[in-house]
C-alpha cells in the first residue's frame, strides 16, 4: 500500500507520556481536496493523580512520495520526515526546534498499526510521548 492509503482512515490509539499521563482516543486522517490529510484526534487524558479530562488536537499532513510533512492546524511547520519503505512498512524520523526545545519524532507506518514517538528535550520541556494506533 502507498503511504497516503495507509494513513487515510480511522484509528484508535493509546498514548503514554514519560511524565505519567495516559491518553486514549480516536483519530482520523481525512483526505482533503488539496491532497493533504487533515488529522483530528480526540479522547481522554488521565493524569497521575487519577483525574481525567477530554482533549483534542488537529494537524495537517502532506504526503509527497516518501516525504511526510506535518503542520500545526494554522499551517506552521511541525516536522518533515523522509521515510524508507520495506514492503508495506514505512519508517523514518524528523526533528523540530521549538525555541530552545528539541522534538525528535519517529514514525512506523504499517497496514495494521501506526506508531509515533516524540522525544522532547530542552530547558523548558523533557518528556517522551509514545502513541500506538490500530485501525478502527
mmCIF file of C-alpha atoms in Angstrom:
data_model
loop_
_atom_site.group_PDB
_atom_site.id
_atom_site.type_symbol
_atom_site.label_atom_id
_atom_site.label_comp_id
_atom_site.label_asym_id
_atom_site.label_seq_id
_atom_site.Cartn_x
_atom_site.Cartn_y
_atom_site.Cartn_z
ATOM 1 C CA UNK A 1 0.000 0.000 0.000
ATOM 2 C CA UNK A 2 1.070 3.548 -0.633
ATOM 3 C CA UNK A 3 1.724 5.875 2.278
ATOM 4 C CA UNK A 4 -1.344 8.052 1.677
ATOM 5 C CA UNK A 5 -3.593 4.956 1.634
ATOM 6 C CA UNK A 6 -2.082 3.565 4.829
ATOM 7 C CA UNK A 7 -2.809 6.736 6.775
ATOM 8 C CA UNK A 8 -6.168 7.840 5.316
ATOM 9 C CA UNK A 9 -8.572 6.098 7.678
ATOM 10 C CA UNK A 10 -9.938 5.990 11.197
ATOM 11 C CA UNK A 11 -7.741 4.822 14.075
ATOM 12 C CA UNK A 12 -7.980 4.008 17.777
ATOM 13 C CA UNK A 13 -4.967 4.997 19.853
ATOM 14 C CA UNK A 14 -3.337 4.775 23.238
ATOM 15 C CA UNK A 15 -0.577 7.170 24.259
ATOM 16 C CA UNK A 16 1.734 7.221 27.227
ATOM 17 C CA UNK A 17 3.867 10.084 28.475
ATOM 18 C CA UNK A 18 7.072 9.557 30.414
ATOM 19 C CA UNK A 19 5.665 12.101 32.877
ATOM 20 C CA UNK A 20 2.871 9.653 33.787
ATOM 21 C CA UNK A 21 -0.145 10.803 31.782
ATOM 22 C CA UNK A 22 -2.156 8.259 29.750
ATOM 23 C CA UNK A 23 -4.287 9.071 26.726
ATOM 24 C CA UNK A 24 -6.886 7.029 24.836
ATOM 25 C CA UNK A 25 -8.994 8.071 21.910
ATOM 26 C CA UNK A 26 -9.789 8.031 18.232
ATOM 27 C CA UNK A 27 -8.075 9.704 15.305
ATOM 28 C CA UNK A 28 -8.841 10.275 11.650
ATOM 29 C CA UNK A 29 -6.615 11.183 8.721
ATOM 30 C CA UNK A 30 -9.261 12.670 6.398
ATOM 31 C CA UNK A 31 -8.332 13.304 2.744
ATOM 32 C CA UNK A 32 -8.844 16.951 1.728
ATOM 33 C CA UNK A 33 -9.450 18.312 -1.805
ATOM 34 C CA UNK A 34 -5.924 19.792 -1.911
ATOM 35 C CA UNK A 35 -4.382 16.329 -1.401
ATOM 36 C CA UNK A 36 -3.425 16.849 2.236
ATOM 37 C CA UNK A 37 -4.640 14.709 5.103
ATOM 38 C CA UNK A 38 -6.428 16.569 7.879
ATOM 39 C CA UNK A 39 -5.676 14.837 11.172
ATOM 40 C CA UNK A 40 -8.072 15.121 14.088
ATOM 41 C CA UNK A 41 -7.811 13.243 17.369
ATOM 42 C CA UNK A 42 -9.946 13.332 20.454
ATOM 43 C CA UNK A 43 -10.073 11.359 23.621
ATOM 44 C CA UNK A 44 -9.442 11.294 27.334
ATOM 45 C CA UNK A 45 -6.257 12.090 29.236
ATOM 46 C CA UNK A 46 -5.763 10.565 32.678
ATOM 47 C CA UNK A 47 -3.285 12.295 34.962
ATOM 48 C CA UNK A 48 -1.071 10.649 37.581
ATOM 49 C CA UNK A 49 -3.449 11.676 40.370
ATOM 50 C CA UNK A 50 -6.349 9.864 38.643
ATOM 51 C CA UNK A 51 -8.115 13.000 37.410
ATOM 52 C CA UNK A 52 -9.081 12.971 33.754
ATOM 53 C CA UNK A 53 -10.182 15.361 31.056
ATOM 54 C CA UNK A 54 -11.218 15.334 27.410
ATOM 55 C CA UNK A 55 -8.796 16.642 24.777
ATOM 56 C CA UNK A 56 -8.495 17.126 21.032
ATOM 57 C CA UNK A 57 -5.724 18.007 18.602
ATOM 58 C CA UNK A 58 -5.520 18.825 14.887
ATOM 59 C CA UNK A 59 -2.704 18.686 12.336
ATOM 60 C CA UNK A 60 -2.390 18.797 8.562
ATOM 61 C CA UNK A 61 -0.181 16.212 6.844
ATOM 62 C CA UNK A 62 1.246 16.469 3.353
ATOM 63 C CA UNK A 63 2.390 13.226 1.721
ATOM 64 C CA UNK A 64 4.796 13.548 -1.205
ATOM 65 C CA UNK A 65 6.331 10.254 -2.336
ATOM 66 C CA UNK A 66 8.471 9.177 0.652
ATOM 67 C CA UNK A 67 8.216 12.503 2.494
ATOM 68 C CA UNK A 68 5.698 13.191 5.242
ATOM 69 C CA UNK A 69 5.348 16.791 6.418
ATOM 70 C CA UNK A 70 3.273 17.633 9.484
ATOM 71 C CA UNK A 71 1.863 21.102 10.091
ATOM 72 C CA UNK A 72 0.020 22.568 13.032
ATOM 73 C CA UNK A 73 -3.588 23.454 12.192
ATOM 74 C CA UNK A 74 -2.521 27.059 11.435
ATOM 75 C CA UNK A 75 -0.046 25.616 8.856
ATOM 76 C CA UNK A 76 3.139 26.321 10.828
ATOM 77 C CA UNK A 77 5.648 23.551 10.188
ATOM 78 C CA UNK A 78 5.812 20.893 12.909
ATOM 79 C CA UNK A 79 8.274 18.495 11.270
ATOM 80 C CA UNK A 80 9.219 16.830 7.995
ATOM 81 C CA UNK A 81 10.184 13.177 7.750
ATOM 82 C CA UNK A 82 11.782 11.232 4.937
ATOM 83 C CA UNK A 83 10.565 7.660 5.200
ATOM 84 C CA UNK A 84 12.099 4.442 3.943
ATOM 85 C CA UNK A 85 9.931 1.567 2.794
ATOM 86 C CA UNK A 86 10.270 -2.188 3.227
ATOM 87 C CA UNK A 87 7.266 -3.934 1.743
ATOM 88 C CA UNK A 88 4.210 -2.262 3.258
ATOM 89 C CA UNK A 89 6.103 -0.801 6.237
ATOM 90 C CA UNK A 90 7.359 2.785 6.233
ATOM 91 C CA UNK A 91 9.775 4.181 8.853
ATOM 92 C CA UNK A 92 11.518 7.489 9.394
ATOM 93 C CA UNK A 93 12.465 10.261 11.781
ATOM 94 C CA UNK A 94 12.107 14.032 11.886
ATOM 95 C CA UNK A 95 13.209 16.956 14.015
ATOM 96 C CA UNK A 96 11.613 20.214 15.122
ATOM 97 C CA UNK A 97 13.154 23.004 17.185
ATOM 98 C CA UNK A 98 10.606 24.937 19.232
ATOM 99 C CA UNK A 99 12.522 27.936 20.561
ATOM 100 C CA UNK A 100 15.129 26.023 22.613
ATOM 101 C CA UNK A 101 13.349 22.669 22.964
ATOM 102 C CA UNK A 102 14.178 19.828 20.564
ATOM 103 C CA UNK A 103 11.452 17.493 19.313
ATOM 104 C CA UNK A 104 12.691 14.255 17.740
ATOM 105 C CA UNK A 105 9.894 12.252 16.159
ATOM 106 C CA UNK A 106 9.877 8.726 14.757
ATOM 107 C CA UNK A 107 7.210 7.061 12.647
ATOM 108 C CA UNK A 108 6.418 3.444 11.912
ATOM 109 C CA UNK A 109 3.514 3.098 9.479
ATOM 110 C CA UNK A 110 2.144 -0.328 8.540
ATOM 111 C CA UNK A 111 -1.197 -1.724 7.321
ATOM 112 C CA UNK A 112 -2.170 -2.920 10.800
ATOM 113 C CA UNK A 113 -0.594 -0.247 13.008
ATOM 114 C CA UNK A 114 0.926 3.186 13.301
ATOM 115 C CA UNK A 115 3.427 4.270 15.953
ATOM 116 C CA UNK A 116 4.532 7.862 16.528
ATOM 117 C CA UNK A 117 7.099 8.684 19.207
ATOM 118 C CA UNK A 118 8.124 12.192 20.267
ATOM 119 C CA UNK A 119 11.255 12.674 22.367
ATOM 120 C CA UNK A 120 11.368 16.228 23.713
ATOM 121 C CA UNK A 121 14.434 17.738 25.387
ATOM 122 C CA UNK A 122 15.337 21.270 26.311
ATOM 123 C CA UNK A 123 15.390 23.873 29.030
ATOM 124 C CA UNK A 124 11.577 24.049 29.309
ATOM 125 C CA UNK A 125 10.493 20.503 28.413
ATOM 126 C CA UNK A 126 11.777 16.965 28.856
ATOM 127 C CA UNK A 127 9.494 14.005 28.140
ATOM 128 C CA UNK A 128 8.675 11.163 25.770
ATOM 129 C CA UNK A 129 5.274 10.542 24.158
ATOM 130 C CA UNK A 130 4.608 7.143 22.613
ATOM 131 C CA UNK A 131 1.414 6.653 20.625
ATOM 132 C CA UNK A 132 0.233 3.304 19.276
ATOM 133 C CA UNK A 133 -2.579 3.331 16.731
ATOM 134 C CA UNK A 134 -4.684 0.449 15.413
ATOM 135 C CA UNK A 135 -7.243 0.647 12.602
ATOM 136 C CA UNK A 136 -10.712 1.394 13.968
#
